[in-house]
Short mmCIF file of C-alpha atoms and ligand atoms in Angstrom, two decimals:
data_model
loop_
_atom_site.label_atom_id
_atom_site.label_comp_id
_atom_site.label_asym_id
_atom_site.label_seq_id
_atom_site.Cartn_x
_atom_site.Cartn_y
_atom_site.Cartn_z
CA MET A 17 12.64 -50.42 3.83
CA HIS A 18 11.40 -49.92 0.27
CA SER A 19 7.74 -50.86 0.11
CA SER A 20 7.68 -51.51 -3.68
CA HIS A 21 9.72 -51.59 -6.86
CA PHE A 22 8.77 -49.71 -10.03
CA ASP A 23 10.46 -49.22 -13.29
CA VAL A 24 9.70 -45.51 -13.46
CA ILE A 25 8.36 -43.07 -10.86
CA ILE A 26 6.91 -39.74 -12.21
CA ALA A 27 6.89 -36.90 -9.72
CA GLY A 28 3.83 -34.69 -10.59
CA GLY A 29 0.62 -35.75 -12.21
CA GLY A 30 -0.11 -32.61 -14.21
CA PRO A 31 -0.53 -32.94 -18.05
CA THR A 32 3.20 -33.84 -18.69
CA GLY A 33 3.27 -36.56 -15.96
CA ALA A 34 -0.02 -38.10 -16.99
CA MET A 35 0.84 -38.23 -20.63
CA LEU A 36 4.21 -39.74 -19.88
CA ALA A 37 2.67 -42.43 -17.56
CA ALA A 38 0.39 -43.38 -20.55
CA GLU A 39 3.22 -43.42 -23.04
CA LEU A 40 5.29 -45.72 -20.77
CA ARG A 41 2.39 -48.11 -20.14
CA LEU A 42 2.11 -48.70 -23.93
CA HIS A 43 5.32 -50.50 -23.49
CA ASP A 44 4.36 -52.44 -20.23
CA VAL A 45 6.59 -50.35 -18.07
CA ARG A 46 5.75 -50.48 -14.32
CA VAL A 47 4.97 -46.78 -13.68
CA LEU A 48 3.87 -44.91 -10.49
CA VAL A 49 2.75 -41.35 -10.68
CA LEU A 50 3.13 -39.44 -7.34
CA GLU A 51 1.02 -36.15 -7.20
CA LYS A 52 1.27 -34.04 -4.28
CA GLU A 53 -2.20 -32.46 -4.49
CA THR A 54 -5.23 -34.41 -3.36
CA GLU A 55 -7.82 -32.39 -5.32
CA PRO A 56 -7.53 -30.85 -8.90
CA ALA A 57 -6.63 -27.14 -9.01
CA SER A 58 -9.59 -24.91 -8.08
CA PHE A 59 -8.87 -22.42 -10.99
CA VAL A 60 -10.31 -23.43 -14.28
CA ARG A 61 -7.69 -22.20 -16.76
CA ILE A 62 -8.78 -22.66 -20.31
CA VAL A 63 -5.91 -23.74 -22.36
CA GLY A 64 -5.49 -23.98 -26.12
CA LEU A 65 -4.39 -27.33 -27.51
CA HIS A 66 -2.51 -26.50 -30.74
CA ILE A 67 -2.36 -28.67 -33.82
CA ARG A 68 0.59 -30.99 -32.97
CA SER A 69 -0.85 -31.81 -29.52
CA ILE A 70 -4.31 -32.48 -31.16
CA GLU A 71 -2.54 -34.73 -33.72
CA LEU A 72 -0.77 -36.59 -30.74
CA MET A 73 -4.13 -37.17 -29.13
CA ALA A 74 -5.44 -38.74 -32.43
CA MET A 75 -2.21 -40.89 -32.58
CA ARG A 76 -3.14 -42.26 -29.13
CA GLY A 77 -6.89 -42.75 -29.78
CA LEU A 78 -7.82 -39.96 -27.48
CA LEU A 79 -9.11 -37.48 -30.11
CA GLU A 80 -12.92 -38.24 -29.66
CA ARG A 81 -12.84 -37.74 -25.83
CA ILE A 82 -10.75 -34.67 -26.04
CA LEU A 83 -13.10 -33.11 -28.80
CA GLU A 84 -16.10 -33.83 -26.92
CA ARG A 85 -14.89 -31.76 -23.96
CA GLY A 86 -13.32 -28.75 -25.87
CA ARG A 87 -14.31 -26.03 -28.24
CA ARG A 88 -12.78 -25.91 -31.60
CA ARG A 89 -11.61 -22.46 -32.69
CA PRO A 90 -9.87 -21.12 -35.81
CA ALA A 91 -6.14 -21.98 -35.79
CA GLY A 92 -5.00 -18.30 -36.46
CA ALA A 93 -4.47 -15.05 -34.36
CA TYR A 94 -2.18 -16.72 -31.86
CA PHE A 95 1.14 -15.16 -32.48
CA ALA A 96 1.28 -12.23 -29.94
CA ALA A 97 -2.47 -12.08 -30.51
CA ILE A 98 -2.06 -10.42 -34.00
CA ASP A 99 -5.39 -10.75 -35.65
CA LYS A 100 -4.66 -12.67 -38.75
CA PRO A 101 -6.46 -15.77 -40.08
CA ALA A 102 -4.23 -19.06 -40.37
CA PRO A 103 -2.71 -19.44 -43.91
CA ASP A 104 -4.70 -21.73 -46.36
CA GLY A 105 -3.66 -25.24 -46.73
CA LEU A 106 -1.94 -26.01 -43.43
CA ASP A 107 -0.54 -29.47 -43.74
CA SER A 108 -2.84 -31.15 -41.12
CA ALA A 109 -6.02 -33.04 -40.70
CA HIS A 110 -6.47 -31.23 -37.54
CA ALA A 111 -5.86 -27.43 -38.49
CA TYR A 112 -7.74 -25.92 -35.54
CA LEU A 113 -7.16 -24.89 -32.07
CA LEU A 114 -9.04 -26.69 -29.26
CA GLY A 115 -9.96 -24.64 -26.27
CA ILE A 116 -10.36 -26.92 -23.14
CA PRO A 117 -10.07 -26.42 -19.37
CA GLN A 118 -6.87 -27.64 -18.11
CA PRO A 119 -8.40 -29.84 -15.20
CA VAL A 120 -10.39 -31.53 -17.92
CA ILE A 121 -7.37 -32.36 -19.94
CA VAL A 122 -5.39 -33.70 -16.86
CA ARG A 123 -8.47 -35.80 -15.76
CA LEU A 124 -8.56 -37.18 -19.28
CA LEU A 125 -4.92 -37.98 -19.54
CA GLU A 126 -4.86 -39.48 -15.93
CA GLU A 127 -7.87 -41.80 -16.80
CA HIS A 128 -6.19 -42.90 -19.96
CA ALA A 129 -2.98 -43.63 -18.08
CA ILE A 130 -4.90 -45.63 -15.35
CA GLU A 131 -6.82 -47.51 -18.09
CA LEU A 132 -3.56 -48.53 -19.50
CA GLY A 133 -2.34 -49.82 -16.12
CA ALA A 134 -0.41 -46.87 -14.54
CA GLN A 135 -0.65 -46.39 -10.77
CA VAL A 136 -1.48 -42.97 -9.54
CA ARG A 137 -1.19 -41.83 -5.88
CA HIS A 138 -2.52 -38.35 -4.92
CA GLY A 139 -1.50 -36.62 -1.81
CA CYS A 140 2.11 -37.81 -2.23
CA ALA A 141 4.81 -35.27 -2.45
CA VAL A 142 8.26 -36.15 -3.41
CA VAL A 143 10.87 -34.31 -1.01
CA GLY A 144 14.09 -36.36 -1.78
CA PHE A 145 15.80 -38.99 -3.71
CA GLU A 146 19.13 -40.72 -4.03
CA GLN A 147 20.39 -42.40 -7.18
CA ASP A 148 22.92 -45.20 -7.62
CA ASP A 149 24.07 -47.49 -10.26
CA ASP A 150 20.75 -49.63 -10.19
CA GLY A 151 18.16 -47.13 -9.55
CA VAL A 152 16.66 -44.35 -7.64
CA THR A 153 15.27 -44.41 -4.06
CA VAL A 154 12.51 -41.75 -3.84
CA GLU A 155 11.45 -40.30 -0.53
CA LEU A 156 7.94 -38.97 0.17
CA ALA A 157 6.81 -36.30 2.64
CA ASP A 158 5.49 -38.84 5.03
CA GLY A 159 9.01 -40.63 5.16
CA GLU A 160 7.94 -43.47 2.96
CA ARG A 161 10.70 -44.59 0.59
CA LEU A 162 10.05 -46.04 -2.93
CA ARG A 163 12.36 -47.71 -5.36
CA SER A 164 12.48 -47.50 -9.17
CA ARG A 165 14.88 -47.69 -11.87
CA TYR A 166 14.25 -44.13 -13.24
CA LEU A 167 12.65 -40.98 -11.78
CA VAL A 168 11.18 -38.30 -14.09
CA GLY A 169 10.50 -34.91 -12.70
CA CYS A 170 7.21 -33.65 -14.08
CA ASP A 171 6.56 -31.54 -11.08
CA GLY A 172 6.11 -28.13 -12.63
CA GLY A 173 8.12 -24.83 -12.69
CA ARG A 174 9.18 -24.86 -9.09
CA SER A 175 10.25 -28.53 -9.52
CA THR A 176 11.61 -30.17 -6.33
CA VAL A 177 13.26 -32.82 -8.58
CA ARG A 178 15.17 -30.30 -10.57
CA LYS A 179 16.35 -28.36 -7.49
CA LEU A 180 17.41 -31.55 -5.74
CA LEU A 181 19.27 -32.67 -8.83
CA GLY A 182 21.24 -29.33 -8.88
CA VAL A 183 20.43 -28.65 -12.58
CA ALA A 184 20.80 -24.90 -13.32
CA PHE A 185 17.69 -22.97 -14.53
CA PRO A 186 19.12 -19.98 -16.16
CA GLY A 187 16.95 -17.28 -17.72
CA GLU A 188 14.97 -14.19 -16.60
CA PRO A 189 13.12 -13.86 -13.21
CA SER A 190 9.57 -12.86 -13.12
CA ARG A 191 9.30 -9.11 -13.68
CA ASN A 192 5.46 -8.63 -14.37
CA GLU A 193 2.55 -10.38 -12.72
CA THR A 194 -0.89 -10.78 -14.02
CA LEU A 195 -4.06 -11.53 -12.00
CA MET A 196 -6.63 -13.88 -13.50
CA GLY A 197 -9.90 -14.88 -12.14
CA GLU A 198 -13.71 -15.13 -12.52
CA MET A 199 -16.12 -13.10 -10.66
CA GLU A 200 -19.41 -11.10 -10.86
CA MET A 201 -19.70 -7.40 -11.95
CA GLY A 202 -22.07 -4.83 -10.49
CA ALA A 203 -21.67 -2.44 -13.50
CA PRO A 204 -24.01 -2.72 -16.45
CA GLN A 205 -23.01 -4.92 -19.36
CA GLU A 206 -22.74 -1.96 -21.87
CA GLU A 207 -20.64 0.05 -19.59
CA ILE A 208 -18.18 -2.78 -19.24
CA ALA A 209 -18.14 -3.57 -23.01
CA ALA A 210 -17.44 0.07 -23.93
CA LYS A 211 -14.58 0.42 -21.32
CA VAL A 212 -13.03 -2.89 -22.47
CA SER A 213 -12.93 -1.98 -26.17
CA GLU A 214 -11.38 1.31 -25.20
CA LEU A 215 -8.63 -0.26 -23.06
CA ARG A 216 -7.81 -2.99 -25.62
CA GLU A 217 -6.38 -0.29 -27.84
CA THR A 218 -3.72 0.63 -25.38
CA ASP A 219 -3.08 -2.38 -23.08
CA ARG A 220 -3.15 -5.87 -24.79
CA ARG A 221 -2.60 -7.64 -21.49
CA PHE A 222 -5.84 -6.55 -20.08
CA SER A 223 -9.07 -8.51 -20.87
CA LEU A 224 -12.46 -8.80 -19.24
CA ALA A 225 -14.83 -11.15 -21.05
CA PRO A 226 -18.16 -12.89 -20.24
CA ALA A 227 -17.58 -16.36 -18.94
CA GLY A 228 -21.28 -17.61 -18.32
CA VAL A 229 -24.47 -15.85 -16.96
CA GLY A 230 -23.38 -12.76 -15.05
CA VAL A 231 -19.72 -13.98 -14.66
CA TYR A 232 -16.69 -12.33 -16.15
CA ARG A 233 -13.30 -13.63 -16.68
CA VAL A 234 -10.69 -10.88 -15.73
CA VAL A 235 -7.13 -10.71 -16.72
CA VAL A 236 -5.41 -7.66 -15.51
CA PRO A 237 -1.58 -6.89 -15.23
CA THR A 238 -0.28 -5.80 -11.87
CA ALA A 239 2.69 -3.44 -11.11
CA GLY A 240 5.70 -5.35 -9.60
CA VAL A 241 6.06 -8.77 -8.35
CA THR A 242 4.48 -10.12 -5.07
CA ASP A 243 4.87 -13.25 -3.03
CA ARG A 244 3.29 -15.77 -5.37
CA ALA A 245 2.91 -18.34 -2.68
CA ALA A 246 0.13 -16.05 -1.21
CA PRO A 247 -3.17 -16.43 -3.11
CA PRO A 248 -4.55 -13.09 -4.44
CA THR A 249 -7.71 -11.50 -2.90
CA LEU A 250 -10.78 -9.98 -4.37
CA GLU A 251 -9.35 -6.66 -3.20
CA ASP A 252 -6.23 -7.08 -5.26
CA PHE A 253 -8.20 -7.36 -8.36
CA ARG A 254 -10.44 -4.47 -7.44
CA ARG A 255 -7.36 -2.31 -6.82
CA GLN A 256 -5.78 -3.38 -10.13
CA LEU A 257 -8.83 -2.88 -12.04
CA ARG A 258 -9.14 0.63 -10.72
CA ALA A 259 -5.42 1.30 -11.62
CA VAL A 260 -5.92 0.11 -15.22
CA ALA A 261 -9.53 0.96 -16.00
CA GLY A 262 -10.32 3.67 -13.58
CA THR A 263 -13.07 1.49 -12.11
CA ASP A 264 -13.43 -1.91 -10.53
CA PHE A 265 -16.69 -2.48 -12.20
CA GLY A 266 -18.32 -3.27 -9.00
CA ALA A 267 -16.53 -6.68 -8.96
CA HIS A 268 -17.84 -9.20 -6.31
CA SER A 269 -18.55 -13.04 -5.70
CA PRO A 270 -15.35 -14.36 -7.15
CA ARG A 271 -15.50 -18.04 -8.52
CA TRP A 272 -11.78 -18.50 -8.34
CA LEU A 273 -8.69 -16.10 -8.33
CA SER A 274 -5.06 -16.84 -9.47
CA ARG A 275 -1.84 -15.15 -10.57
CA PHE A 276 0.97 -15.92 -12.71
CA GLY A 277 4.38 -14.44 -13.60
CA ASP A 278 6.61 -14.03 -16.78
CA ALA A 279 9.71 -15.83 -15.69
CA THR A 280 11.49 -17.26 -18.65
CA ARG A 281 13.95 -20.11 -17.82
CA LEU A 282 15.24 -23.42 -19.39
CA ALA A 283 17.11 -26.25 -17.45
CA GLU A 284 20.55 -26.74 -18.58
CA ARG A 285 20.28 -30.50 -18.67
CA TYR A 286 17.18 -32.69 -19.10
CA ARG A 287 19.03 -35.81 -17.74
CA VAL A 288 21.42 -36.65 -14.85
CA GLY A 289 21.92 -40.21 -14.78
CA ARG A 290 18.57 -42.09 -13.98
CA VAL A 291 16.70 -38.77 -13.36
CA LEU A 292 15.02 -36.82 -16.03
CA LEU A 293 13.09 -33.46 -16.31
CA ALA A 294 10.04 -32.84 -18.57
CA GLY A 295 7.33 -30.09 -18.97
CA ASP A 296 7.34 -27.11 -16.73
CA ALA A 297 10.01 -28.64 -14.71
CA ALA A 298 12.41 -28.24 -17.48
CA HIS A 299 11.14 -24.91 -19.04
CA VAL A 300 8.97 -21.92 -18.03
CA HIS A 301 7.87 -19.06 -19.99
CA PRO A 302 4.88 -16.58 -20.06
CA PRO A 303 1.56 -18.06 -21.33
CA ILE A 304 1.47 -15.84 -24.50
CA GLY A 305 0.74 -17.85 -27.53
CA GLY A 306 -0.54 -20.90 -25.28
CA GLN A 307 2.47 -23.23 -25.65
CA GLY A 308 3.42 -24.53 -22.12
CA LEU A 309 1.05 -27.52 -21.83
CA ASN A 310 1.68 -28.33 -25.46
CA LEU A 311 5.40 -28.45 -25.07
CA GLY A 312 5.12 -30.59 -21.96
CA VAL A 313 2.77 -33.14 -23.63
CA GLN A 314 5.16 -33.23 -26.57
CA ASP A 315 8.22 -33.75 -24.28
CA ALA A 316 6.35 -36.70 -22.81
CA VAL A 317 5.71 -38.35 -26.25
CA ASN A 318 9.38 -37.81 -27.14
CA LEU A 319 10.68 -39.27 -23.82
CA GLY A 320 8.10 -42.07 -23.33
CA TRP A 321 9.16 -44.70 -26.06
CA LYS A 322 12.89 -44.02 -25.33
CA LEU A 323 12.71 -44.53 -21.48
CA ALA A 324 10.49 -47.52 -22.20
CA ALA A 325 13.09 -48.97 -24.47
CA GLN A 326 15.81 -48.34 -21.85
CA VAL A 327 13.77 -50.23 -19.26
CA ARG A 328 12.86 -53.02 -21.57
CA GLY A 329 16.46 -53.50 -22.50
CA TRP A 330 16.42 -52.84 -26.28
CA ALA A 331 17.48 -49.23 -26.34
CA PRO A 332 20.52 -48.36 -28.55
CA GLU A 333 23.25 -46.91 -26.51
CA LYS A 334 22.65 -43.12 -26.91
CA LEU A 335 18.86 -43.28 -27.44
CA LEU A 336 17.75 -41.81 -24.03
CA ASP A 337 20.30 -38.79 -24.63
CA THR A 338 18.46 -37.94 -27.84
CA TYR A 339 15.58 -36.76 -25.44
CA HIS A 340 17.73 -33.76 -24.42
CA ALA A 341 19.22 -33.26 -27.79
CA GLU A 342 15.94 -33.03 -29.52
CA ARG A 343 13.79 -31.52 -27.10
CA HIS A 344 16.05 -28.77 -25.38
CA PRO A 345 16.48 -26.75 -28.75
CA VAL A 346 12.63 -26.93 -29.20
CA ALA A 347 11.93 -25.42 -25.83
CA GLU A 348 14.88 -22.81 -26.52
CA ASP A 349 12.80 -21.69 -29.54
CA VAL A 350 9.54 -21.55 -27.55
CA LEU A 351 11.20 -19.45 -24.95
CA ASP A 352 12.56 -17.10 -27.72
CA ASN A 353 9.18 -16.77 -29.47
CA THR A 354 7.57 -15.96 -26.23
CA ARG A 355 10.04 -13.36 -25.49
CA ALA A 356 9.50 -11.84 -28.98
CA GLN A 357 5.62 -11.88 -28.27
CA MET A 358 5.90 -10.27 -24.80
CA GLU A 359 7.76 -7.37 -26.55
CA LEU A 360 5.07 -7.13 -29.03
CA LEU A 361 2.37 -6.67 -26.40
CA SER A 362 4.24 -3.54 -24.88
CA ALA A 363 2.41 -0.34 -25.13
CA GLU A 364 5.70 1.50 -25.63
CA PRO A 365 6.08 3.32 -29.10
CA GLY A 366 9.07 1.24 -30.21
CA PRO A 367 7.34 -2.19 -29.82
CA ARG A 368 4.06 -0.85 -31.17
CA ALA A 369 5.84 0.26 -34.31
CA VAL A 370 7.51 -3.24 -34.60
CA ARG A 371 4.07 -4.87 -34.08
CA ARG A 372 2.46 -2.69 -36.78
CA LEU A 373 5.40 -3.81 -39.19
CA LEU A 374 5.10 -7.57 -38.18
CA THR A 375 1.26 -7.33 -38.74
CA GLU A 376 2.04 -6.10 -42.36
CA LEU A 377 4.63 -8.81 -42.86
CA MET A 378 1.96 -11.42 -41.96
CA ASP A 379 0.14 -10.58 -44.99
CA PHE A 380 3.02 -12.53 -46.71
CA GLU A 381 1.81 -16.07 -46.59
CA GLU A 382 5.19 -17.47 -46.04
CA VAL A 383 5.68 -15.32 -42.94
CA ASN A 384 2.21 -16.17 -41.47
CA ARG A 385 2.87 -19.91 -42.16
CA HIS A 386 6.41 -19.77 -40.44
CA LEU A 387 4.98 -18.24 -37.31
CA MET A 388 1.87 -20.63 -37.38
CA GLU A 389 4.07 -23.74 -37.73
CA LYS A 390 6.24 -22.52 -34.79
CA ILE A 391 3.40 -21.84 -32.50
CA THR A 392 1.43 -25.11 -33.41
CA ALA A 393 4.74 -27.16 -33.35
CA ILE A 394 4.08 -28.68 -36.71
CA GLY A 395 7.12 -27.11 -38.13
CA ILE A 396 9.55 -29.02 -35.81
CA ARG A 397 12.27 -30.94 -37.61
CA TYR A 398 14.76 -32.93 -35.46
CA ASP A 399 18.30 -33.28 -36.59
CA PHE A 400 18.72 -36.88 -37.81
CA GLY A 401 21.66 -36.06 -40.10
CA ALA A 402 21.66 -35.19 -43.74
CA GLY A 403 18.59 -36.12 -45.86
CA PRO A 404 15.31 -35.00 -47.53
CA ASP A 405 13.43 -32.36 -45.94
CA LEU A 406 10.88 -34.80 -44.63
CA LEU A 407 13.49 -36.53 -42.53
CA GLY A 408 13.12 -35.58 -38.87
CA ARG A 409 9.68 -34.09 -39.28
CA ARG A 410 6.37 -35.59 -38.16
CA LEU A 411 4.16 -37.07 -40.86
CA PRO A 412 0.59 -35.68 -41.00
CA ASP A 413 -2.53 -38.04 -40.72
CA ILE A 414 -2.49 -39.27 -44.39
CA ASP A 415 -5.02 -41.52 -45.89
CA LEU A 416 -4.06 -45.02 -46.41
CA LYS A 417 -5.77 -48.21 -47.82
CA GLN A 418 -6.11 -49.29 -44.11
CA GLY A 419 -7.66 -45.95 -42.94
CA HIS A 420 -6.03 -42.89 -41.33
CA LEU A 421 -2.33 -43.39 -40.47
CA TYR A 422 -2.80 -42.05 -36.85
CA GLY A 423 -5.22 -44.80 -36.35
CA LEU A 424 -2.35 -47.25 -36.85
CA LEU A 425 -0.27 -45.62 -34.13
CA HIS A 426 -2.26 -46.06 -31.08
CA ARG A 427 -0.02 -48.72 -29.65
CA GLY A 428 3.07 -46.43 -29.74
CA ARG A 429 5.14 -48.69 -31.91
CA GLY A 430 7.40 -47.97 -34.76
CA LEU A 431 5.98 -48.16 -38.32
CA LEU A 432 7.46 -48.90 -41.62
CA LEU A 433 5.24 -47.55 -44.34
CA ASP A 434 6.30 -49.47 -47.47
CA ARG A 435 5.07 -48.22 -50.77
CA THR A 436 7.37 -50.82 -52.52
CA GLU A 437 5.80 -53.67 -50.67
CA ARG A 438 8.96 -55.50 -50.75
CA LEU A 439 10.79 -54.35 -47.57
CA THR A 440 10.65 -56.14 -44.16
CA VAL A 441 11.13 -55.22 -40.46
CA GLY A 442 12.59 -58.60 -39.91
CA GLY A 443 13.94 -59.10 -36.38
CA TRP A 444 12.32 -55.86 -35.21
CA SER A 445 8.76 -56.88 -35.83
CA ASP A 446 8.32 -57.07 -31.98
CA ARG A 447 8.84 -53.21 -31.90
CA VAL A 448 8.08 -52.01 -35.48
CA ASP A 449 4.92 -52.59 -37.47
CA HIS A 450 5.13 -53.16 -41.19
CA LEU A 451 2.50 -51.63 -43.51
CA GLY A 452 2.54 -52.16 -47.31
CA ASP A 453 0.62 -49.57 -49.08
CA PRO A 454 1.35 -48.58 -52.70
CA THR A 455 -1.44 -45.95 -52.51
CA ALA A 456 -0.05 -43.95 -49.51
CA ALA A 457 0.09 -40.26 -50.28
CA LEU A 458 3.65 -39.88 -49.66
CA ASP A 459 6.47 -38.15 -51.53
CA ALA A 460 8.87 -41.00 -50.78
CA PRO A 461 9.09 -44.69 -51.56
CA CYS A 462 9.15 -45.80 -47.90
CA VAL A 463 9.33 -44.14 -44.58
CA LEU A 464 10.13 -45.51 -41.06
CA LEU A 465 8.23 -43.74 -38.39
CA ARG A 466 9.34 -43.67 -34.73
CA PRO A 467 6.65 -44.15 -32.07
CA ASP A 468 6.39 -40.29 -31.71
CA GLY A 469 5.45 -40.04 -35.45
CA HIS A 470 8.71 -38.53 -36.66
CA VAL A 471 10.26 -39.72 -39.74
CA ALA A 472 13.32 -41.64 -39.00
CA TRP A 473 14.34 -42.89 -42.33
CA ILE A 474 13.36 -42.41 -45.91
CA GLY A 475 14.43 -44.81 -48.94
CA ASP A 476 13.90 -48.23 -50.48
CA ASP A 477 16.96 -50.22 -49.76
CA GLN A 478 16.67 -53.09 -47.21
CA ARG A 479 20.14 -52.90 -45.95
CA ASP A 480 20.03 -49.26 -45.28
CA LEU A 481 16.62 -49.79 -43.68
CA ASP A 482 18.16 -52.37 -41.35
CA ASP A 483 21.02 -49.87 -40.28
CA HIS A 484 18.31 -47.45 -39.39
CA LEU A 485 16.08 -49.79 -37.62
CA ALA A 486 19.21 -50.73 -35.54
CA ARG A 487 20.03 -46.95 -34.87
CA TRP A 488 16.59 -46.33 -33.50
CA PHE A 489 15.17 -49.80 -32.21
CA GLY A 490 18.34 -51.55 -31.05
CA GLU A 491 19.44 -55.01 -31.85
CA PRO A 492 16.98 -57.30 -33.70
CA ALA A 493 15.44 -60.17 -31.78
CA ASN A 494 16.64 -63.62 -32.78
C1 FAD B 528 -2.79 -18.16 -17.35
C2 FAD B 528 -2.17 -19.27 -18.09
C3 FAD B 528 -2.55 -19.79 -19.29
C4 FAD B 528 -2.03 -20.71 -19.91
N1 FAD B 528 -2.49 -21.09 -21.14
C5 FAD B 528 -1.86 -22.21 -21.84
C6 FAD B 528 -2.36 -22.45 -23.14
O1 FAD B 528 -3.33 -21.94 -23.72
N2 FAD B 528 -1.63 -23.51 -23.68
C7 FAD B 528 -0.65 -24.13 -23.16
O2 FAD B 528 -0.06 -25.12 -23.80
N3 FAD B 528 -0.19 -23.88 -22.07
C8 FAD B 528 -0.66 -22.91 -21.12
N4 FAD B 528 -0.25 -22.53 -20.02
C9 FAD B 528 0.77 -23.28 -19.44
C10 FAD B 528 0.42 -24.61 -18.81
O3 FAD B 528 -0.65 -24.37 -17.87
C11 FAD B 528 1.59 -25.29 -18.18
O4 FAD B 528 2.70 -25.22 -19.06
C12 FAD B 528 1.25 -26.70 -17.88
O5 FAD B 528 0.48 -26.81 -16.76
C13 FAD B 528 2.60 -27.57 -17.60
O6 FAD B 528 2.21 -28.81 -17.20
P1 FAD B 528 3.15 -29.76 -16.42
O7 FAD B 528 2.50 -31.00 -16.16
O8 FAD B 528 4.72 -29.71 -16.86
O9 FAD B 528 3.40 -29.03 -14.90
P2 FAD B 528 2.18 -28.51 -13.88
O10 FAD B 528 0.82 -28.43 -14.55
O11 FAD B 528 2.78 -27.45 -13.04
O12 FAD B 528 2.06 -29.98 -13.04
C14 FAD B 528 2.96 -30.35 -12.15
C15 FAD B 528 2.26 -31.14 -11.04
O13 FAD B 528 3.28 -31.62 -10.17
C16 FAD B 528 2.66 -31.56 -8.87
N5 FAD B 528 3.88 -31.44 -7.96
C17 FAD B 528 4.70 -30.38 -7.74
N6 FAD B 528 5.58 -30.71 -6.95
C18 FAD B 528 5.40 -31.93 -6.64
C19 FAD B 528 6.18 -32.96 -5.72
N7 FAD B 528 7.25 -32.45 -5.00
N8 FAD B 528 5.82 -34.30 -5.57
C20 FAD B 528 4.69 -34.56 -6.35
N9 FAD B 528 3.93 -33.91 -7.18
C21 FAD B 528 4.47 -32.51 -7.21
C22 FAD B 528 1.76 -30.42 -8.89
O14 FAD B 528 0.80 -30.41 -7.87
C23 FAD B 528 1.18 -30.52 -10.22
O15 FAD B 528 -0.02 -31.14 -10.33
C24 FAD B 528 -0.86 -21.48 -19.37
C25 FAD B 528 -0.45 -21.02 -18.21
C26 FAD B 528 -0.99 -19.94 -17.51
C27 FAD B 528 -0.42 -19.61 -16.12
#
């Protein structure tokens, strides 16, 4: 027997799943998140939120909450940790990096989703599903079966949903592992500092930095690959520190210990019928450049309104498939840039020479800007067909008569920004807002924004606008 009926079940309540749940709730979709863990992760990984993700938080009214819990840092020095400041005049009102513990982000996003009406169940692992013409039956580890119209696998790199779907996950397996943890050190601070600065010259994958009174965060590469299901021990850290630094610095009293690999893989398809994949379930890569969580949150914002449109019945025929068409190439590009960054960290003479050359090239503003826009995801341009350069790009948080643009996007609806003040959204007004503002700082007469903030149309002709409203928002209401 099926105990309930939902529109969408999300497997996995990490950052991607929580963000997607909130996006779906903006459109009144009945959504259930199933998270297998009962408690948040014990390790406190500090992640970097890059510009586009910070913008998305502003677009959904979450900026204040996120800023309160994070630490702003300069936006530069993220590509392969090459120490160059960000170029001047980055086109964003939020041109910084926000360092924030991952469990804090997950909690904030989950609270946000619940406030909007999402149901979240912890301690519920998805172990199976079957799809048919009308929906998906999802099976939990305790045998309970739930029914929904769609299922989204946001269940991380080892995604059960992806494996059960039989979607191929080609790429490179993990070849190197890194231990990461926090612990106290018996050695004097000066001795540690001297050794660390000496080692940073030769091994960029090693770091040992203060993380509170008497506590250090240790990141140390290991030789070879182990069984990652087994948690690392303090002795593993000591051994690896001795191998890399010649001393274990008297490491003791660990707060938490973890390990991660450098597998690089991309799901071949993001959708099979009524089942979709997002976040790490769809793509994995090494953490260099800090892009994984950002990519997953951005997947969620791309998918949310499209899946909602499908559920609510107004989605144009191919809208849901644009999720794969738009996001798969973005992940492909991120995987490639992490491959390149990993090469640039190598201590071999060849890669070190390439690193020196790239460091020189980054003195050219255009090169620095290009890499910056890649890492921060503000350079993304989806392919919406021929048109001006702005078409398919995200619009920054520009000033309007009515306040900041992003303040008007909290509800996740489309928006027509109309500088002519003579166009109308007509029968689409239940899905798209209209804002007349001749003062808008725009290099175009009017733009139509999708709920994810990307420019879907530019022009000043009502008939052309109607065609594009139909393309993205379906048939007008009567
Ligand atoms: C050391 C390190 C540093 C990083 N730094 C950054 C950074 O600075 N910036 C950045 O953007 N990214 C960073 N990342 C990457 C980032 O942590 C991941 O990309 C991010 O966690 C992916 O989010 P997700 O929600 O897609 O998957 P996950 O965070 O893996 O969440 C998946 C969730 O699904 C649950 N789950 C799994 N299986 C099931 C099941 N069968 N049923 C129900 N629930 C299930 C899991 O318990 C988990 O809660 C870093 C990663 C590492 C290892």
